XYZ file of C-alpha atoms in Angstrom:
644
model
C 0.000 -0.054 -0.039
C 1.128 3.579 -0.551
C 2.770 5.351 2.279
C 0.294 8.233 2.469
C -3.359 8.111 2.940
C -4.731 8.080 -0.488
C -8.131 9.107 -1.944
C -7.426 7.096 -4.995
C -9.599 4.196 -6.343
C -8.623 0.962 -8.012
C -10.724 -0.450 -10.779
C -10.476 -3.619 -12.945
C -10.846 -3.256 -16.589
C -9.827 -4.610 -20.110
C -8.218 -2.493 -22.834
C -6.081 -2.856 -25.920
C -2.301 -2.635 -25.952
C -2.550 0.540 -28.022
C -4.115 2.302 -25.026
C -1.078 1.344 -22.837
C 2.483 2.733 -22.433
C 5.261 1.804 -19.974
C 5.055 4.698 -17.305
C 8.010 6.914 -16.661
C 7.356 6.080 -13.008
C 7.992 2.392 -13.401
C 11.174 1.661 -11.606
C 12.340 -1.227 -13.749
C 14.934 0.141 -16.136
C 17.700 -2.522 -16.674
C 17.878 -3.034 -20.380
C 18.998 -6.575 -20.248
C 16.114 -7.547 -18.013
C 13.617 -5.376 -19.983
C 14.575 -7.026 -23.309
C 14.600 -10.649 -21.944
C 10.964 -11.289 -22.391
C 10.973 -14.274 -24.991
C 9.876 -16.615 -22.268
C 7.105 -14.137 -21.254
C 5.851 -13.941 -24.705
C 5.516 -17.578 -25.030
C 3.706 -17.880 -21.611
C 1.148 -15.228 -22.626
C 0.572 -16.841 -26.045
C 0.050 -20.210 -24.456
C -1.710 -19.375 -21.275
C -2.853 -15.875 -21.413
C -2.147 -12.986 -19.044
C -2.092 -14.376 -15.579
C -1.462 -11.343 -13.696
C -3.213 -8.024 -14.846
C -1.082 -4.865 -15.557
C -1.254 -2.020 -12.917
C -1.793 1.257 -14.626
C -2.242 4.932 -13.882
C -3.682 7.595 -16.192
C -0.960 9.477 -18.060
C -1.228 13.357 -17.641
C -2.088 15.162 -20.896
C -2.695 12.098 -22.753
C -5.670 9.566 -23.162
C -3.219 6.600 -22.434
C -2.497 4.714 -19.311
C 1.024 4.081 -17.908
C 2.105 0.561 -16.678
C 3.986 1.215 -13.584
C 4.050 -2.422 -12.709
C 3.871 -5.018 -15.605
C 6.061 -3.076 -18.052
C 7.658 -6.137 -19.302
C 4.253 -7.834 -19.853
C 3.092 -4.863 -21.701
C 6.187 -4.982 -23.878
C 5.653 -8.750 -24.486
C 2.165 -8.117 -25.512
C 3.148 -5.358 -27.989
C 5.744 -7.681 -29.559
C 3.099 -10.537 -30.103
C 0.570 -7.970 -31.589
C 3.191 -6.440 -33.936
C 4.164 -9.948 -35.153
C 0.677 -10.902 -35.700
C 0.555 -13.737 -33.048
C -2.177 -11.750 -31.341
C -4.875 -9.597 -32.810
C -4.647 -5.799 -32.292
C -7.745 -5.854 -30.208
C -6.599 -8.650 -27.878
C -8.177 -7.764 -24.436
C -5.591 -6.987 -21.715
C -6.764 -7.264 -18.120
C -5.589 -4.245 -16.112
C -6.146 -2.635 -12.716
C -6.381 1.296 -13.132
C -5.008 3.390 -10.058
C -6.884 6.855 -10.224
C -5.976 9.812 -8.163
C -2.785 8.467 -6.850
C 0.204 10.871 -6.391
C 3.554 10.266 -8.035
C 4.973 9.341 -4.834
C 2.330 6.612 -4.379
C 2.771 5.265 -7.811
C 6.511 5.050 -7.456
C 6.227 3.335 -4.121
C 3.733 0.903 -5.690
C 6.121 0.110 -8.469
C 8.966 -0.353 -6.234
C 7.046 -2.572 -3.879
C 5.536 -4.756 -6.699
C 9.031 -5.299 -8.420
C 10.970 -5.796 -5.044
C 8.648 -8.547 -4.110
C 9.439 -10.404 -7.432
C 13.253 -10.007 -6.168
C 14.635 -9.521 -9.786
C 15.086 -5.742 -9.676
C 18.765 -4.488 -10.188
C 20.251 -2.628 -7.380
C 20.362 0.627 -9.361
C 16.712 0.367 -10.507
C 15.753 0.235 -6.689
C 18.076 3.060 -5.936
C 16.794 5.180 -8.937
C 13.239 4.730 -7.594
C 14.313 5.851 -4.017
C 16.223 8.626 -5.699
C 12.809 9.808 -7.400
C 10.993 9.691 -4.108
C 13.887 11.727 -2.448
C 13.412 14.394 -5.109
C 9.827 14.478 -3.993
C 10.871 14.805 -0.422
C 9.355 11.484 0.773
C 10.947 10.380 4.146
C 12.728 7.237 4.647
C 10.353 6.155 7.277
C 7.381 6.550 4.964
C 9.204 4.661 2.158
C 10.041 1.860 4.652
C 6.455 1.440 5.590
C 5.101 1.548 2.014
C 7.417 -1.038 0.770
C 7.434 -3.225 3.806
C 11.271 -3.105 3.965
C 13.686 -2.617 6.863
C 14.426 1.084 7.482
C 18.150 0.453 7.606
C 17.988 -1.081 4.095
C 15.969 1.766 2.684
C 18.604 4.242 4.171
C 21.345 2.419 2.325
C 19.297 2.503 -0.785
C 18.875 6.256 -0.322
C 22.638 6.570 0.131
C 23.232 5.161 -3.229
C 20.408 7.040 -4.814
C 21.756 10.138 -3.429
C 25.156 9.711 -5.322
C 26.513 12.780 -7.215
C 24.898 12.690 -10.710
C 27.931 11.455 -12.871
C 28.597 8.777 -10.365
C 24.961 7.519 -10.281
C 24.777 7.548 -14.044
C 28.126 5.419 -14.224
C 26.510 2.905 -11.973
C 23.232 2.997 -13.944
C 25.202 2.439 -17.043
C 27.301 -0.367 -15.476
C 30.600 1.479 -15.670
C 31.156 1.044 -12.064
C 30.088 -1.932 -9.910
C 27.460 -1.917 -7.171
C 30.363 -2.430 -4.716
C 32.005 0.756 -5.946
C 28.752 2.635 -5.786
C 28.344 1.652 -2.202
C 31.928 2.663 -1.432
C 31.344 6.090 -2.832
C 27.994 6.245 -0.861
C 29.889 5.787 2.378
C 29.738 9.689 2.276
C 26.979 12.167 1.157
C 29.513 14.835 0.326
C 29.223 15.164 -3.428
C 32.303 17.400 -3.844
C 34.339 14.771 -2.195
C 32.740 11.989 -4.088
C 33.370 13.750 -7.419
C 36.894 14.426 -6.433
C 37.613 10.693 -5.885
C 35.602 9.727 -8.945
C 37.944 12.015 -11.038
C 41.041 10.097 -9.422
C 39.385 6.783 -10.294
C 39.591 7.540 -13.933
C 43.329 7.486 -13.687
C 43.514 4.285 -11.783
C 44.445 0.739 -13.049
C 41.791 -1.787 -13.399
C 43.095 -3.748 -10.316
C 43.260 -0.605 -8.383
C 39.665 0.181 -8.738
C 38.493 -1.523 -5.410
C 35.989 -0.445 -2.770
C 38.823 -0.457 -0.390
C 40.757 2.139 -2.267
C 37.760 4.264 -2.905
C 36.911 4.305 0.868
C 40.608 5.050 1.610
C 40.701 8.005 -0.679
C 37.346 9.249 0.866
C 39.139 8.858 4.258
C 36.380 6.532 5.370
C 37.774 4.449 8.240
C 41.015 6.409 8.331
C 42.891 4.834 11.159
C 44.984 8.024 12.047
C 41.816 10.082 12.207
C 40.209 7.144 14.370
C 42.956 7.359 16.918
C 42.677 11.145 17.157
C 38.929 10.743 17.698
C 39.664 8.335 20.491
C 42.188 10.729 22.063
C 39.702 13.507 21.979
C 36.588 11.624 22.800
C 33.581 11.249 20.512
C 31.458 13.273 22.936
C 33.842 16.172 23.202
C 34.355 16.225 19.474
C 30.475 16.371 18.973
C 30.169 19.011 21.756
C 32.531 21.269 19.794
C 30.514 20.945 16.764
C 32.352 18.104 15.088
C 30.412 15.729 12.634
C 30.935 11.945 12.094
C 29.361 10.407 9.150
C 28.752 6.590 9.287
C 29.455 4.261 6.379
C 25.928 2.545 6.316
C 27.419 -0.275 4.237
C 30.143 -1.393 6.724
C 29.767 -4.709 8.527
C 30.203 -2.671 11.758
C 29.197 0.860 10.977
C 30.166 2.204 14.248
C 33.695 1.170 13.589
C 34.038 2.666 10.009
C 33.025 6.212 9.272
C 34.369 9.491 8.035
C 35.421 12.426 10.325
C 33.824 15.288 8.491
C 35.475 18.138 10.440
C 39.204 17.227 10.359
C 40.463 20.548 11.030
C 38.492 20.736 14.199
C 39.628 17.345 15.358
C 43.138 18.213 14.775
C 42.841 21.409 16.735
C 41.102 19.510 19.679
C 43.812 16.814 19.402
C 46.842 19.278 19.597
C 45.333 20.695 22.681
C 45.381 17.182 24.299
C 48.926 16.493 22.868
C 50.009 19.828 24.409
C 49.013 18.571 27.803
C 50.995 15.308 27.099
C 53.969 17.325 26.201
C 53.934 19.399 29.222
C 53.337 16.358 31.432
C 56.464 14.763 29.676
C 58.540 17.893 30.278
C 57.546 17.758 33.920
C 58.429 13.919 34.294
C 61.879 14.422 32.849
C 62.405 17.804 34.623
C 63.809 19.677 31.806
C 63.064 21.153 28.380
C 62.815 18.664 25.641
C 61.953 19.207 21.923
C 59.175 17.190 20.354
C 59.685 15.737 16.750
C 56.762 14.575 14.578
C 58.461 11.156 13.950
C 61.490 9.330 15.308
C 64.753 9.359 13.369
C 64.962 6.846 10.575
C 67.591 4.650 9.139
C 68.604 4.196 5.450
C 65.600 1.929 5.055
C 63.110 4.542 6.019
C 62.284 2.825 9.217
C 62.698 4.106 12.842
C 66.390 3.808 13.853
C 66.015 1.985 16.883
C 69.680 2.118 17.663
C 69.027 5.683 18.587
C 66.168 4.992 21.016
C 66.832 6.113 24.556
C 65.342 4.190 27.598
C 65.161 6.840 30.425
C 66.051 5.662 33.910
C 63.923 6.197 36.994
C 65.319 8.882 39.300
C 64.397 10.382 42.680
C 60.829 11.179 43.280
C 59.749 9.218 40.164
C 61.518 11.506 37.912
C 62.785 10.105 34.538
C 66.474 10.718 33.823
C 67.755 11.100 30.206
C 71.277 11.305 29.187
C 72.869 14.689 28.603
C 72.763 15.843 25.113
C 70.514 16.224 22.042
C 67.658 13.898 23.078
C 64.179 14.381 21.455
C 60.884 12.927 22.238
C 58.223 11.772 19.779
C 54.487 10.947 20.648
C 52.622 8.175 18.831
C 49.061 7.289 19.503
C 48.007 3.709 20.268
C 44.928 2.326 18.558
C 43.152 3.112 21.807
C 44.126 6.845 21.302
C 46.517 6.819 24.073
C 49.555 9.087 23.796
C 52.846 6.982 23.873
C 56.058 8.872 24.466
C 59.352 7.603 23.189
C 62.883 9.318 23.546
C 65.518 9.296 20.851
C 68.983 10.549 20.157
C 68.505 13.393 17.503
C 71.064 11.961 15.297
C 74.160 9.552 15.234
C 76.341 12.471 15.707
C 74.361 13.432 18.854
C 74.631 9.902 20.206
C 78.375 9.318 19.369
C 79.592 12.799 19.709
C 83.236 13.667 18.285
C 84.929 10.830 20.154
C 86.974 8.067 18.783
C 83.893 5.827 18.082
C 82.379 8.525 15.940
C 85.696 9.039 14.183
C 86.104 5.465 13.412
C 82.570 5.214 12.165
C 83.017 8.389 9.909
C 86.147 7.104 8.532
C 84.588 3.746 7.632
C 81.815 5.818 5.827
C 84.400 7.906 3.876
C 86.267 4.507 2.827
C 83.071 3.102 1.395
C 81.541 5.941 -0.379
C 80.728 5.141 -4.074
C 82.084 2.137 -5.477
C 85.021 1.646 -3.012
C 84.573 -1.993 -2.396
C 85.056 -2.508 -6.021
C 88.008 -0.414 -6.610
C 89.813 -1.649 -3.406
C 88.213 -5.095 -2.456
C 91.009 -5.889 -0.107
C 90.624 -2.878 2.186
C 87.257 -1.271 1.448
C 84.850 -4.306 1.305
C 85.071 -5.329 5.005
C 84.075 -1.783 6.251
C 81.261 -1.643 3.595
C 79.804 -4.978 4.672
C 79.882 -3.708 8.283
C 78.204 -0.646 7.432
C 75.496 -2.641 5.603
C 75.016 -4.765 8.531
C 74.524 -1.759 10.829
C 72.191 -0.009 8.464
C 70.162 -2.997 7.361
C 70.843 -5.794 9.701
C 72.194 -8.148 7.167
C 75.096 -10.542 7.476
C 78.134 -10.588 4.982
C 76.733 -13.772 3.512
C 73.150 -12.287 3.195
C 74.563 -9.392 1.355
C 76.176 -11.489 -1.392
C 72.786 -13.131 -1.969
C 71.165 -9.695 -2.317
C 74.050 -8.489 -4.636
C 73.587 -11.617 -6.797
C 69.804 -11.087 -6.994
C 70.344 -7.460 -8.005
C 72.520 -8.577 -10.840
C 69.960 -11.137 -11.931
C 67.183 -8.552 -12.046
C 69.625 -6.255 -14.170
C 70.077 -9.210 -16.659
C 66.470 -9.603 -16.862
C 65.836 -5.986 -17.462
C 68.064 -6.086 -20.298
C 66.694 -9.237 -21.767
C 63.144 -7.820 -21.671
C 64.370 -4.437 -23.028
C 65.976 -6.258 -25.936
C 62.700 -8.180 -26.400
C 60.686 -4.957 -26.555
C 63.116 -3.563 -29.336
C 65.547 -1.747 -26.937
C 69.208 -1.565 -27.324
C 70.300 -0.733 -23.832
C 72.021 -4.291 -23.062
C 74.015 -4.106 -26.323
C 74.898 -0.373 -25.752
C 75.859 -1.084 -22.212
C 78.122 -4.051 -23.274
C 79.877 -1.959 -25.947
C 80.377 1.025 -23.533
C 81.594 -1.020 -20.559
C 84.214 -2.997 -22.460
C 85.580 0.132 -24.304
C 85.565 2.243 -21.127
C 87.270 -0.459 -19.107
C 89.897 -1.138 -21.909
C 90.570 2.393 -23.089
C 89.970 4.814 -20.017
C 92.552 4.512 -17.321
C 91.464 3.902 -13.905
C 88.039 2.776 -14.900
C 88.369 -1.018 -14.112
C 85.358 -2.529 -12.341
C 83.866 0.892 -11.654
C 81.843 0.658 -14.887
C 80.020 -2.308 -13.213
C 81.267 -4.911 -15.680
C 84.421 -7.072 -15.944
C 86.278 -8.343 -18.982
C 84.657 -11.298 -20.870
C 86.917 -13.745 -19.181
C 84.976 -16.243 -17.038
C 86.132 -15.003 -13.644
C 84.494 -13.029 -10.988
C 85.855 -10.829 -8.221
C 84.909 -12.899 -4.994
C 87.601 -11.640 -2.592
C 86.447 -12.235 0.971
C 83.178 -13.944 0.019
C 82.457 -17.341 1.428
C 81.804 -20.220 -0.940
C 78.618 -21.102 1.043
C 77.329 -17.525 0.377
C 77.765 -17.747 -3.426
C 76.071 -21.267 -3.301
C 73.143 -19.898 -1.408
C 72.677 -17.103 -3.811
C 72.639 -19.424 -6.730
C 69.914 -21.486 -4.957
C 67.850 -18.488 -4.201
C 68.115 -17.070 -7.713
C 66.396 -20.235 -9.021
C 63.276 -19.272 -7.244
C 62.687 -15.896 -9.156
C 61.221 -15.122 -12.598
C 64.308 -12.887 -13.351
C 66.453 -16.166 -13.391
C 64.088 -17.844 -15.797
C 64.249 -14.875 -18.037
C 67.806 -14.752 -18.140
C 68.610 -18.483 -18.501
C 66.024 -18.494 -21.508
C 67.997 -15.786 -23.274
C 71.227 -17.429 -22.550
C 69.927 -20.774 -23.995
C 68.432 -18.985 -27.084
C 71.758 -17.047 -27.931
C 73.743 -20.537 -27.138
C 71.630 -22.205 -29.697
C 72.441 -19.674 -32.494
C 74.783 -20.707 -35.413
C 77.289 -17.947 -34.588
C 77.798 -19.835 -31.289
C 77.642 -23.374 -32.469
C 79.404 -23.210 -35.769
C 83.003 -24.774 -35.359
C 84.359 -22.584 -38.282
C 84.979 -19.249 -36.303
C 85.050 -17.257 -39.658
C 81.822 -18.632 -40.639
C 80.344 -18.214 -37.204
C 81.309 -14.341 -37.409
C 79.652 -14.163 -40.821
C 76.484 -15.641 -39.302
C 76.579 -13.057 -36.468
C 76.845 -10.321 -39.025
C 73.846 -11.664 -40.952
C 71.731 -12.143 -37.796
C 68.651 -9.988 -37.521
C 68.439 -6.783 -35.313
C 66.266 -8.506 -32.618
C 68.887 -11.383 -32.408
C 71.881 -8.962 -32.134
C 69.961 -6.973 -29.361
C 69.531 -10.067 -27.352
C 73.079 -11.132 -27.960
C 74.035 -7.682 -26.538
C 71.887 -8.080 -23.570
C 73.358 -11.502 -22.804
C 76.852 -10.308 -23.333
C 76.231 -7.375 -20.858
C 74.634 -9.850 -18.360
C 77.656 -12.238 -18.519
C 80.158 -9.402 -17.676
C 77.831 -7.674 -15.032
C 79.480 -7.282 -11.472
C 77.117 -7.963 -8.398
C 76.065 -4.579 -6.683
C 73.918 -3.526 -3.902
C 72.309 -0.165 -3.022
C 74.513 0.524 -0.109
C 77.706 2.534 0.400
C 80.725 0.859 -1.095
C 78.587 -1.427 -3.282
C 76.693 1.152 -5.337
C 77.542 1.471 -9.229
C 76.036 4.438 -10.902
C 76.124 2.779 -14.333
C 73.853 -0.046 -12.798
C 71.401 2.710 -11.840
C 71.579 4.259 -15.190
C 71.009 0.787 -16.795
C 68.060 0.087 -14.699
C 66.618 3.467 -15.430
C 66.796 2.880 -19.211
C 65.390 -0.706 -18.862
C 62.508 0.364 -16.633
C 64.062 -1.325 -13.669
C 63.467 1.596 -11.249
C 59.761 0.748 -11.367
C 58.479 -1.260 -8.489
C 55.930 -3.278 -10.382
C 58.571 -4.438 -13.031
C 60.867 -5.530 -10.240
C 58.073 -7.568 -8.434
C 57.073 -9.135 -11.667
C 60.631 -10.598 -11.849
C 61.350 -10.989 -8.119
C 59.159 -11.896 -5.128
C 60.178 -11.571 -1.486
C 60.481 -15.292 -0.644
C 60.576 -16.678 2.866
C 64.166 -17.767 2.199
C 65.047 -14.234 1.184
C 63.357 -12.834 4.261
C 65.181 -15.199 6.414
C 68.386 -13.372 5.503
C 67.081 -10.408 7.741
C 66.940 -10.229 11.467
C 63.617 -10.297 13.238
C 63.600 -6.607 14.200
C 64.050 -5.626 10.542
C 61.168 -7.962 9.434
C 58.763 -6.402 12.116
C 60.057 -2.870 10.903
C 58.904 -3.914 7.229
C 55.619 -5.329 8.532
C 54.607 -2.479 10.728
C 53.359 0.017 8.017
C 51.395 -2.763 6.364
C 49.749 -4.925 8.984
C 47.424 -3.940 11.836
C 48.571 -3.470 15.291
C 46.963 -6.857 16.466
C 48.870 -8.805 13.758
C 52.156 -6.985 14.534
C 51.729 -7.817 18.295
C 51.101 -11.527 17.490
C 53.979 -11.563 14.942
C 56.335 -10.080 17.557
C 55.729 -13.102 19.790
C 56.382 -15.995 17.147
C 59.611 -17.741 16.617
C 62.082 -16.061 14.552
C 62.084 -18.910 12.198
C 58.213 -18.606 11.589
C 58.272 -14.879 10.861
C 59.754 -14.958 7.257
C 57.107 -17.291 6.046
C 54.381 -15.190 7.436
C 55.744 -11.983 6.016
C 56.334 -13.590 2.607
C 52.777 -14.643 2.364
C 51.702 -10.998 3.366
C 53.948 -9.262 0.855
C 52.823 -11.575 -1.960
C 49.302 -10.828 -1.441
C 48.259 -14.124 0.392
C 46.040 -14.163 3.510
C 44.464 -11.360 5.323
C 47.194 -9.888 7.366
C 47.791 -6.889 5.162
C 44.998 -4.156 5.531
C 43.212 -3.688 2.236
C 44.281 -0.082 1.898
C 48.008 -1.174 2.204
C 47.714 -4.278 -0.179
C 49.172 -2.385 -3.219
C 52.143 -1.117 -0.986
C 52.930 -4.646 -0.010
C 52.745 -5.984 -3.508
C 55.336 -3.214 -4.578
C 57.673 -3.645 -1.397
C 61.380 -4.089 -2.542
C 64.280 -4.405 -0.065
C 66.231 -1.153 -0.090
C 69.377 -2.977 -0.887
C 67.713 -4.306 -4.085
C 66.362 -1.035 -5.338
C 67.863 1.006 -8.137
C 68.196 4.892 -7.564
C 66.182 7.213 -9.840
C 68.846 9.402 -11.283
C 68.346 13.131 -12.133
C 68.767 12.946 -15.948
C 65.867 12.035 -18.228
C 65.868 9.342 -20.689
C 66.136 10.269 -24.354
C 63.005 10.052 -26.455
C 63.022 6.675 -28.154
C 62.902 6.583 -31.886
C 59.742 6.095 -33.767
C 60.595 2.376 -34.557
C 61.506 1.720 -30.859
C 58.314 3.439 -29.670
C 56.376 1.283 -32.007
C 58.085 -1.917 -30.970
C 57.551 -1.058 -27.263
C 53.851 -0.664 -27.865
């Protein structure tokens, strides 16, 4: 029944199909459903019209509109047009006179919802039409016999900004994406994120990412709200918008007045800062975040644990010590203390001088130019910065070389010349320019390798790990392909050389990439093991892009086992929830690499949805290649065409 008290009447009658049109107030709009009426035509032809059409007078015409039974009306029209039924075939109808548009829409929704075959956007379009006529949700709920909470969800989707609702109705975005946008009623914010959506890749177009962009369920804002208190926030005029489509709506919503919340939170944090200064009995500077190491994670070697002094005071060491405040998930301020820098901790004494001297020795490619004296301090510095042993470092260096090899092979297969050009340049530079030597990042074609001070077991472990990665398959495939060419297999060397001269351009490109790969030195993104030509080579073969690296290499449990537990937890911290991190911190060190490997490769639910892409693009800093300041020259038309 309609939601309002109606003075209308309902009468039964028969009329011909020429007197009937589908009403614009009919909520069924899905074209595929509307057009799929072959079975209905057969039923009407064989059994007649079982259910009468529900009509209302069409204003300004002598015709009647079918607000329920539109598909039946279309089926009868098709049968009459084909001559299967006579033009005057009597159509049984029920005519609703003197009903308002609101009542007609509610009747159409109610009749079609009960059939349970309406598309979501058809329902929401009907609710949208009722909203436009100012019909309250409670009245719609009563009229349709549907729960009020469900009607409010339909309202939210129906209230989407026009371009987003049109995209939903035209099936350009899914119902899940539409619900994600409907987490807020802010049209300006919806449209801003919808514009961003157009530039996202297909796999990025997820409800989780839309909600994250809308700042729905933002964990940082939620912690601030818990710090301030929801009642205090509302009392100050703050608004909180619930995501009606969340499983637990009270836990996922949007802070509408972020500026106000920040202002209130800062007032609370000022109290925490004053209490901290009183606790340590001296002035102390607060920093937004703790100092970080080369990996971008908090440098826990600089953390200070205060001692308890008289009268409950906290005693800090003299010097440049700073404090940082972090909020727990419960919104409680947690104060930590840190040396401001390594210089602040070690001062200018002998320890600092020795450390600085070691850093000077391992700048650039020092471990390559002077492996006898510089490799050891370089390995020590890598261990200090990244927690990796000397053996683990060799596995990483070998993996990085294998990635470069695969980059060059794939570049050659795309039509690029980077591998061939690097091979020619490196050999000419090493042979003709004095003092270059291994600094070019490649050695002479002789089958020897600089392994001074490297344990045989480390090299064997590196070989075993390389076999687990796609980069190794790409590289070996190219080596096998070139090894089978006649210019390699032909016993007559002169004839073999002629065969090479006559080889196609793509074969020569691949041969150049293989040659460059065979001569490559191992390197790492760490002082003493960096080689600028390797970074340039990676840049011109697209190897500085994380998705390409992760296509060729995955963080396996064996690789992650090279790192200490503290490093693994630091990697996990920005990706997983606090509960997961707390649980992982208690597992055995041998179990953690497997758990983290699964998370970084997209398996399981440990990684929060909004952090999944970051996990899938994670690369260990020692493996990464630096983005240099120069730009890659524009490719030739032929190369651009080949790349496409």
